[in-house]
Amino acid sequence: MTTWKVSHIDAKKTLRAFLKEKLGEGYSVRKIKWNIDHHLVSVNGKVERHSTVKLVAGDVVDFNTKNITDNTIEKKRILYEDDAILAYDKPPRMTTMGKGLLEILRRKYRDLEPVHRLDRDTSGVVLFAKDKKYLEAMTQQFRDNIVEKVYWAVVDGVIKDESGIIENRLAKIGENHGRAVWGKVAHGKEAVTRWRCIKTGRGASVVECRPKTGRTHQIRVHLNGIGHPVLGDVHYGKRFRCRYRPSRVMLHAKKISFKHPMIGDKINITAPIPDDMKEAIRYTNCGMVQKGVTE
């Protein structure tokens, strides 16, 4: 992390121009914009998504290079592998499809196909099949809602209830800056999420979510719907009480359980909590020492 305080001389410059001047020839304007688009730049502790915003004297600009994703396969992120399945711990700020994780993995595993996907900002377990017959067997388990998924989220506000079930129907209701917005509508598809509060802290809570269904943005929409948007989720959360401002959505696919498509055994795969989420937990004093839960 590199930090600058904007002087009177630099006041009224755009964020992009300011960073270009500070970073020099090592960073092109295009690369700087990429960092801004990927939520790696903040102004006064809040992620700034617009490269043309004008700075004022006294602004504090943070430029985070630590979390830029490397485009190589990390062996430590391979959580499980056999002749049928590969499970990978997807880092945040990387898409599952397109030019993201799938493209990287196919450099080694040519015929690999994703069984499901995670949002770009969501970290954690993603399953891939090595053969079409295994892909069909696995996707059928997802269709039948028999795959057990466990997510952890750091959410805004102190949750008073210990647990609950959110049931409604979700569908796409619009767009925000070219990105789909999902919400509760009568004609939507069934969406069910079980949740329990693991720990509360300063203006935030750590929540474990077990979605029975797998609708787009389901957990994010559901948690926002009960008044506790996921920290960093400005796509759905409009007002945040917590002072901590993470550079991405604090949602992690922690565990997945399924029936192995080849041998029939139940397989449980767990992804460790990433460093940026640990930092959010530490900052908000939501330490993971409660009811036998440790991280």
Coordinates of N, CA and C in Angstrom, one line a residue, residues 24-201:
G24 N 4.8 7.6 -12.1 CA 5.8 7.7 -13.1 C 5.7 6.8 -14.3
E25 N 6.8 6.5 -15.0 CA 6.7 5.7 -16.2 C 6.4 4.3 -16.0
G26 N 6.5 3.8 -14.8 CA 6.3 2.4 -14.5 C 4.8 2.0 -14.6
Y27 N 3.9 3.0 -14.6 CA 2.5 2.8 -14.8 C 1.9 3.6 -15.9
S28 N 1.3 2.9 -16.9 CA 0.6 3.6 -18.0 C -0.7 4.1 -17.4
V29 N -1.3 5.0 -18.2 CA -2.7 5.5 -17.8 C -3.6 4.3 -17.8
R30 N -3.5 3.5 -18.8 CA -4.4 2.3 -18.9 C -4.2 1.4 -17.7
K31 N -3.0 1.2 -17.2 CA -2.8 0.3 -16.0 C -3.4 1.0 -14.8
I32 N -3.2 2.3 -14.7 CA -3.8 3.0 -13.5 C -5.3 2.9 -13.5
K33 N -5.9 3.1 -14.7 CA -7.4 2.9 -14.8 C -7.8 1.5 -14.4
W34 N -7.0 0.5 -14.8 CA -7.3 -0.9 -14.4 C -7.3 -1.0 -12.9
N35 N -6.4 -0.4 -12.2 CA -6.3 -0.5 -10.8 C -7.5 0.2 -10.2
I36 N -7.9 1.3 -10.7 CA -9.1 2.0 -10.2 C -10.4 1.1 -10.4
D37 N -10.5 0.6 -11.6 CA -11.7 -0.2 -12.0 C -11.7 -1.5 -11.1
H38 N -10.6 -2.0 -10.6 CA -10.6 -3.2 -9.8 C -10.5 -2.9 -8.3
H39 N -10.9 -1.6 -7.9 CA -11.2 -1.3 -6.5 C -9.9 -1.3 -5.7
L40 N -8.8 -0.9 -6.3 CA -7.5 -0.9 -5.6 C -7.0 0.5 -5.3
V41 N -7.9 1.5 -5.5 CA -7.5 2.8 -5.1 C -8.6 3.4 -4.2
S42 N -8.2 4.0 -3.2 CA -9.2 4.7 -2.3 C -8.8 6.1 -2.0
V43 N -9.8 6.9 -1.7 CA -9.6 8.3 -1.3 C -10.3 8.6 0.0
N44 N -9.5 9.0 1.0 CA -10.0 9.2 2.3 C -10.7 8.0 2.9
G45 N -10.1 6.8 2.6 CA -10.5 5.5 3.2 C -11.7 4.9 2.5
K46 N -12.2 5.5 1.4 CA -13.3 5.0 0.7 C -12.9 4.6 -0.8
V47 N -13.2 3.4 -1.2 CA -12.9 3.0 -2.6 C -13.4 4.0 -3.6
E48 N -12.5 4.5 -4.5 CA -13.0 5.4 -5.5 C -13.0 4.7 -6.9
R49 N -14.1 4.7 -7.5 CA -14.3 3.9 -8.8 C -14.3 4.8 -10.0
H50 N -14.0 6.1 -9.9 CA -14.0 7.0 -11.0 C -12.7 7.7 -11.1
S51 N -12.0 7.4 -12.3 CA -10.7 7.9 -12.5 C -10.6 9.4 -12.7
T52 N -11.8 10.0 -13.1 CA -11.8 11.4 -13.4 C -12.3 12.3 -12.2
V53 N -12.4 11.7 -11.1 CA -12.9 12.5 -9.9 C -11.8 13.6 -9.6
K54 N -12.2 14.8 -9.2 CA -11.2 15.8 -8.9 C -10.9 15.8 -7.4
L55 N -9.6 15.9 -7.2 CA -9.1 15.8 -5.8 C -9.0 17.2 -5.2
V56 N -9.1 17.2 -3.8 CA -9.0 18.5 -3.1 C -7.8 18.4 -2.2
A57 N -7.3 19.6 -1.8 CA -6.2 19.6 -0.8 C -6.5 18.9 0.5
G58 N -5.6 18.0 0.9 CA -5.9 17.3 2.2 C -6.4 15.9 2.0
D59 N -6.9 15.6 0.8 CA -7.3 14.2 0.5 C -6.2 13.2 0.7
V60 N -6.5 12.0 1.2 CA -5.5 11.0 1.3 C -5.8 9.9 0.3
V61 N -4.9 9.6 -0.5 CA -5.0 8.7 -1.6 C -4.2 7.4 -1.3
D62 N -4.9 6.3 -1.3 CA -4.2 5.0 -1.1 C -4.2 4.2 -2.4
F63 N -3.0 3.7 -2.7 CA -2.9 2.9 -4.0 C -2.4 1.5 -3.5
N64 N -3.3 0.5 -3.7 CA -3.0 -0.9 -3.2 C -2.5 -1.7 -4.4
T65 N -1.3 -2.2 -4.3 CA -0.7 -3.1 -5.3 C -0.6 -4.5 -4.8
K66 N -0.8 -4.7 -3.5 CA -0.6 -6.0 -2.9 C -1.6 -7.0 -3.4
N67 N -2.9 -6.6 -3.7 CA -3.9 -7.6 -4.0 C -4.1 -7.8 -5.5
I68 N -3.2 -7.3 -6.3 CA -3.4 -7.5 -7.8 C -3.1 -9.0 -8.0
T69 N -4.1 -9.6 -8.7 CA -4.1 -11.0 -8.9 C -3.0 -11.4 -10.0
D70 N -2.2 -12.4 -9.6 CA -1.2 -13.0 -10.6 C -1.9 -13.9 -11.5
N71 N -1.6 -13.9 -12.8 CA -2.2 -14.7 -13.8 C -1.5 -16.1 -13.9
T72 N -1.2 -16.7 -12.8 CA -0.6 -18.0 -12.9 C -1.3 -18.9 -11.9
I73 N -1.2 -20.2 -12.1 CA -1.8 -21.2 -11.2 C -0.9 -21.3 -9.9
E74 N -1.6 -21.1 -8.8 CA -0.9 -21.2 -7.5 C -1.2 -22.6 -6.9
K75 N -0.2 -23.4 -6.7 CA -0.4 -24.8 -6.2 C -1.1 -24.8 -4.9
K76 N -0.8 -23.8 -4.0 CA -1.4 -23.8 -2.7 C -2.9 -23.5 -2.8
R77 N -3.4 -23.0 -3.9 CA -4.8 -22.7 -4.1 C -5.6 -23.9 -4.6
I78 N -4.9 -25.0 -5.0 CA -5.6 -26.2 -5.5 C -6.0 -26.9 -4.2
L79 N -7.3 -26.9 -3.9 CA -7.8 -27.5 -2.7 C -8.0 -29.0 -2.8
Y80 N -8.3 -29.4 -4.0 CA -8.6 -30.8 -4.2 C -8.5 -31.1 -5.7
E81 N -7.9 -32.3 -6.0 CA -7.8 -32.7 -7.4 C -7.7 -34.2 -7.5
D82 N -8.5 -34.8 -8.5 CA -8.4 -36.2 -8.8 C -8.7 -36.3 -10.3
D83 N -9.0 -37.4 -10.8 CA -9.2 -37.6 -12.3 C -10.5 -37.0 -12.7
A84 N -11.4 -36.6 -11.8 CA -12.7 -36.1 -12.2 C -12.9 -34.6 -11.9
I85 N -12.4 -34.2 -10.7 CA -12.7 -32.9 -10.2 C -11.4 -32.1 -9.8
L86 N -11.5 -30.8 -10.0 CA -10.5 -29.9 -9.5 C -11.2 -28.8 -8.7
A87 N -10.8 -28.5 -7.5 CA -11.3 -27.5 -6.6 C -10.2 -26.4 -6.4
Y88 N -10.6 -25.2 -6.7 CA -9.6 -24.1 -6.6 C -10.1 -23.0 -5.7
D89 N -9.2 -22.4 -4.9 CA -9.5 -21.3 -4.1 C -9.3 -20.0 -4.9
K90 N -10.4 -19.6 -5.4 CA -10.4 -18.4 -6.3 C -10.1 -17.1 -5.5
P91 N -9.1 -16.4 -5.9 CA -8.8 -15.1 -5.2 C -9.9 -14.1 -5.6
P92 N -10.0 -13.0 -4.8 CA -11.0 -11.9 -5.2 C -10.4 -11.2 -6.4
R93 N -11.3 -10.4 -7.0 CA -11.0 -9.6 -8.1 C -10.6 -10.4 -9.3
M94 N -11.2 -11.6 -9.5 CA -10.9 -12.4 -10.6 C -12.2 -13.1 -11.0
T95 N -12.6 -13.0 -12.3 CA -13.8 -13.7 -12.8 C -13.6 -15.2 -12.8
T96 N -14.6 -15.9 -12.7 CA -14.5 -17.4 -12.9 C -14.4 -17.7 -14.4
M97 N -15.1 -17.0 -15.2 CA -15.2 -17.3 -16.7 C -14.3 -16.3 -17.4
G98 N -14.5 -16.3 -18.8 CA -13.9 -15.3 -19.6 C -12.4 -15.3 -19.5
K99 N -11.8 -14.1 -19.3 CA -10.3 -14.0 -19.2 C -9.8 -14.2 -17.8
G100 N -10.6 -14.9 -16.9 CA -10.3 -15.0 -15.5 C -9.7 -16.4 -15.2
L101 N -10.2 -17.0 -14.1 CA -9.7 -18.2 -13.6 C -9.7 -19.4 -14.6
L102 N -10.8 -19.5 -15.3 CA -10.9 -20.6 -16.3 C -9.8 -20.6 -17.3
E103 N -9.5 -19.4 -17.9 CA -8.5 -19.3 -18.9 C -7.1 -19.6 -18.3
I104 N -6.8 -19.2 -17.1 CA -5.6 -19.6 -16.4 C -5.4 -21.1 -16.2
L105 N -6.4 -21.7 -15.7 CA -6.4 -23.1 -15.4 C -6.3 -24.0 -16.7
R106 N -6.9 -23.5 -17.8 CA -6.9 -24.2 -19.0 C -5.5 -24.3 -19.7
R107 N -4.6 -23.4 -19.2 CA -3.2 -23.5 -19.7 C -2.6 -24.9 -19.4
K108 N -3.1 -25.4 -18.3 CA -2.6 -26.7 -17.8 C -3.6 -27.8 -18.0
Y109 N -4.9 -27.5 -17.8 CA -6.0 -28.5 -17.9 C -6.9 -28.0 -19.1
R110 N -6.6 -28.5 -20.2 CA -7.2 -28.0 -21.5 C -8.7 -28.2 -21.5
D111 N -9.2 -29.4 -21.0 CA -10.6 -29.7 -21.2 C -11.4 -29.3 -20.0
L112 N -10.9 -28.5 -19.1 CA -11.5 -28.2 -17.8 C -12.8 -27.3 -18.1
E113 N -13.9 -27.6 -17.3 CA -15.1 -26.9 -17.4 C -15.6 -26.5 -16.0
P114 N -16.1 -25.3 -15.9 CA -16.6 -24.9 -14.5 C -17.9 -25.5 -14.2
V115 N -18.0 -26.0 -13.0 CA -19.3 -26.6 -12.6 C -20.3 -25.5 -12.1
H116 N -19.7 -24.5 -11.5 CA -20.5 -23.3 -11.1 C -19.6 -22.1 -11.2
R117 N -20.0 -21.0 -10.7 CA -19.1 -19.8 -10.7 C -19.4 -18.9 -9.5
L118 N -18.4 -18.1 -9.2 CA -18.5 -17.1 -8.1 C -18.4 -15.7 -8.8
D119 N -19.0 -14.7 -8.1 CA -18.9 -13.3 -8.6 C -17.4 -12.9 -8.5
R120 N -17.0 -11.9 -9.3 CA -15.6 -11.5 -9.4 C -15.0 -11.2 -8.1
D121 N -15.7 -10.5 -7.2 CA -15.2 -10.1 -5.9 C -15.2 -11.2 -4.9
T122 N -16.1 -12.2 -5.1 CA -16.2 -13.3 -4.1 C -15.0 -14.2 -4.2
S123 N -14.4 -14.5 -3.0 CA -13.3 -15.5 -3.0 C -13.8 -16.8 -2.6
G124 N -12.9 -17.8 -2.7 CA -13.3 -19.2 -2.2 C -13.4 -20.3 -3.2
V125 N -14.0 -21.4 -2.7 CA -14.0 -22.6 -3.5 C -14.8 -22.5 -4.8
V126 N -14.2 -22.9 -5.9 CA -14.9 -23.1 -7.2 C -14.5 -24.5 -7.7
L127 N -15.6 -25.2 -8.2 CA -15.4 -26.6 -8.7 C -15.3 -26.6 -10.2
F128 N -14.4 -27.4 -10.7 CA -14.3 -27.6 -12.1 C -14.3 -29.1 -12.4
A129 N -14.9 -29.5 -13.6 CA -14.9 -30.9 -14.0 C -13.9 -31.1 -15.1
K130 N -13.3 -32.3 -15.1 CA -12.2 -32.6 -16.1 C -12.8 -33.4 -17.3
D131 N -14.1 -33.7 -17.2 CA -14.7 -34.5 -18.3 C -16.1 -34.1 -18.4
K132 N -16.7 -34.2 -19.6 CA -18.1 -33.7 -19.8 C -19.1 -34.6 -19.0
K133 N -18.8 -35.9 -18.8 CA -19.7 -36.7 -18.1 C -19.7 -36.4 -16.6
Y134 N -18.5 -36.0 -16.1 CA -18.5 -35.5 -14.7 C -19.1 -34.2 -14.5
L135 N -19.0 -33.3 -15.6 CA -19.6 -32.0 -15.5 C -21.1 -32.2 -15.4
E136 N -21.7 -33.0 -16.2 CA -23.1 -33.2 -16.2 C -23.6 -33.8 -14.9
A137 N -22.8 -34.7 -14.3 CA -23.2 -35.3 -13.0 C -23.1 -34.3 -11.9
M138 N -22.1 -33.4 -12.0 CA -22.0 -32.3 -10.9 C -23.1 -31.2 -11.1
T139 N -23.3 -30.8 -12.3 CA -24.3 -29.8 -12.5 C -25.7 -30.2 -12.1
Q140 N -26.0 -31.5 -12.3 CA -27.2 -32.1 -11.9 C -27.4 -32.0 -10.4
Q141 N -26.3 -32.2 -9.6 CA -26.4 -32.0 -8.2 C -26.8 -30.6 -7.8
F142 N -26.2 -29.6 -8.6 CA -26.5 -28.2 -8.3 C -28.0 -27.9 -8.7
R143 N -28.5 -28.5 -9.8 CA -29.9 -28.3 -10.2 C -30.8 -28.9 -9.1
D144 N -30.4 -30.0 -8.5 CA -31.3 -30.7 -7.5 C -31.1 -30.0 -6.1
N145 N -30.2 -29.0 -6.0 CA -30.0 -28.3 -4.7 C -29.5 -29.2 -3.6
I146 N -28.7 -30.2 -4.0 CA -28.2 -31.1 -3.0 C -26.7 -30.9 -2.6
V147 N -26.1 -29.9 -3.3 CA -24.8 -29.5 -3.0 C -24.9 -28.6 -1.8
E148 N -24.1 -28.8 -0.7 CA -24.1 -28.0 0.5 C -23.0 -26.9 0.3
K149 N -23.4 -25.7 0.4 CA -22.5 -24.6 0.3 C -22.5 -23.7 1.6
V150 N -21.3 -23.3 2.0 CA -21.2 -22.5 3.2 C -20.4 -21.2 2.8
Y151 N -21.0 -20.1 3.1 CA -20.3 -18.8 2.8 C -20.1 -18.0 4.1
W152 N -19.0 -17.3 4.2 CA -18.9 -16.3 5.3 C -18.9 -14.9 4.7
A153 N -19.6 -14.0 5.4 CA -19.7 -12.6 5.0 C -19.5 -11.7 6.2
V154 N -18.8 -10.6 6.0 CA -18.7 -9.6 7.0 C -19.7 -8.5 6.6
V155 N -20.7 -8.3 7.4 CA -21.8 -7.4 7.0 C -21.9 -6.2 7.9
D156 N -22.5 -5.2 7.3 CA -22.7 -3.9 8.0 C -23.7 -4.0 9.2
G157 N -23.4 -3.4 10.3 CA -24.3 -3.4 11.4 C -24.2 -4.6 12.3
V158 N -24.7 -4.4 13.5 CA -24.7 -5.5 14.6 C -26.0 -6.2 14.5
I159 N -25.9 -7.5 14.1 CA -27.1 -8.3 14.0 C -27.6 -8.8 15.4
K160 N -28.9 -8.6 15.7 CA -29.4 -8.9 17.0 C -29.8 -10.4 17.1
D161 N -30.4 -10.9 16.0 CA -30.9 -12.3 16.0 C -29.7 -13.3 15.8
E162 N -29.8 -14.5 16.4 CA -28.7 -15.5 16.2 C -28.7 -16.1 14.9
S163 N -29.9 -16.3 14.3 CA -30.0 -17.0 13.0 C -31.4 -16.7 12.4
G164 N -31.5 -17.2 11.2 CA -32.8 -17.0 10.5 C -32.8 -17.7 9.1
I165 N -33.9 -17.6 8.4 CA -34.1 -18.1 7.1 C -34.7 -17.0 6.2
I166 N -34.1 -16.8 5.1 CA -34.6 -15.8 4.2 C -35.2 -16.5 3.0
E167 N -36.5 -16.3 2.7 CA -37.1 -17.0 1.6 C -37.9 -16.0 0.8
N168 N -37.6 -15.9 -0.5 CA -38.4 -15.1 -1.4 C -38.1 -15.5 -2.9
R169 N -38.5 -14.7 -3.8 CA -38.3 -15.0 -5.2 C -37.5 -13.8 -5.8
L170 N -36.4 -14.2 -6.6 CA -35.5 -13.2 -7.1 C -35.5 -13.2 -8.6
A171 N -35.3 -12.1 -9.2 CA -35.1 -11.9 -10.7 C -34.4 -10.6 -10.9
K172 N -33.9 -10.5 -12.2 CA -33.2 -9.3 -12.6 C -34.2 -8.2 -12.6
I173 N -33.9 -7.0 -12.0 CA -34.9 -5.9 -11.9 C -34.3 -4.7 -12.6
G174 N -33.1 -4.7 -13.1 CA -32.5 -3.5 -13.8 C -31.0 -3.6 -13.9
E175 N -30.4 -2.5 -14.1 CA -28.9 -2.4 -14.3 C -28.4 -1.2 -13.6
N176 N -27.2 -1.3 -13.1 CA -26.5 -0.2 -12.5 C -25.1 -0.1 -13.0
H177 N -24.8 1.0 -13.8 CA -23.5 1.1 -14.5 C -23.2 -0.1 -15.3
G178 N -24.2 -0.6 -16.0 CA -24.0 -1.8 -16.9 C -23.9 -3.1 -16.3
R179 N -24.2 -3.2 -15.0 CA -24.1 -4.4 -14.2 C -25.6 -4.8 -13.8
A180 N -25.9 -6.0 -13.9 CA -27.3 -6.5 -13.5 C -27.6 -6.3 -12.0
V181 N -28.8 -5.8 -11.8 CA -29.3 -5.7 -10.4 C -30.4 -6.7 -10.2
W182 N -30.3 -7.5 -9.2 CA -31.3 -8.5 -8.8 C -32.1 -8.1 -7.6
G183 N -33.4 -8.5 -7.6 CA -34.2 -8.1 -6.4 C -35.4 -9.0 -6.3
K184 N -36.2 -8.7 -5.2 CA -37.3 -9.5 -4.9 C -38.5 -9.2 -5.8
V185 N -39.0 -10.1 -6.5 CA -40.2 -9.9 -7.3 C -41.1 -11.2 -7.3
A186 N -42.4 -11.0 -7.5 CA -43.3 -12.1 -7.4 C -43.1 -13.2 -8.4
H187 N -42.7 -12.8 -9.6 CA -42.5 -13.7 -10.7 C -41.1 -14.3 -10.8
G188 N -40.3 -14.0 -9.8 CA -38.9 -14.5 -9.8 C -38.8 -16.0 -9.4
K189 N -37.5 -16.4 -9.4 CA -37.2 -17.8 -9.0 C -37.0 -17.9 -7.5
E190 N -37.4 -19.1 -7.0 CA -37.3 -19.3 -5.5 C -35.9 -19.1 -5.1
A191 N -35.7 -18.4 -3.9 CA -34.4 -18.2 -3.4 C -34.4 -18.4 -1.9
V192 N -33.6 -19.3 -1.3 CA -33.7 -19.6 0.1 C -32.2 -19.6 0.7
T193 N -32.1 -18.8 1.7 CA -30.8 -18.7 2.4 C -30.9 -18.9 3.9
R194 N -30.2 -19.9 4.5 CA -30.2 -20.0 5.9 C -28.9 -19.2 6.4
W195 N -29.0 -18.5 7.5 CA -27.9 -17.8 8.0 C -27.8 -17.9 9.6
R196 N -26.6 -17.7 10.1 CA -26.4 -17.6 11.5 C -25.3 -16.6 11.8
C197 N -25.5 -15.8 12.8 CA -24.5 -14.8 13.2 C -23.4 -15.5 14.0
I198 N -22.1 -15.4 13.6 CA -21.0 -16.0 14.3 C -20.5 -15.1 15.3
K199 N -20.3 -13.8 15.0 CA -19.8 -12.8 16.0 C -20.1 -11.4 15.5
T200 N -20.3 -10.6 16.5 CA -20.5 -9.2 16.2 C -19.4 -8.3 16.8
G201 N -19.2 -7.1 16.2 CA -18.1 -6.3 16.6 C -18.5 -4.8 16.5

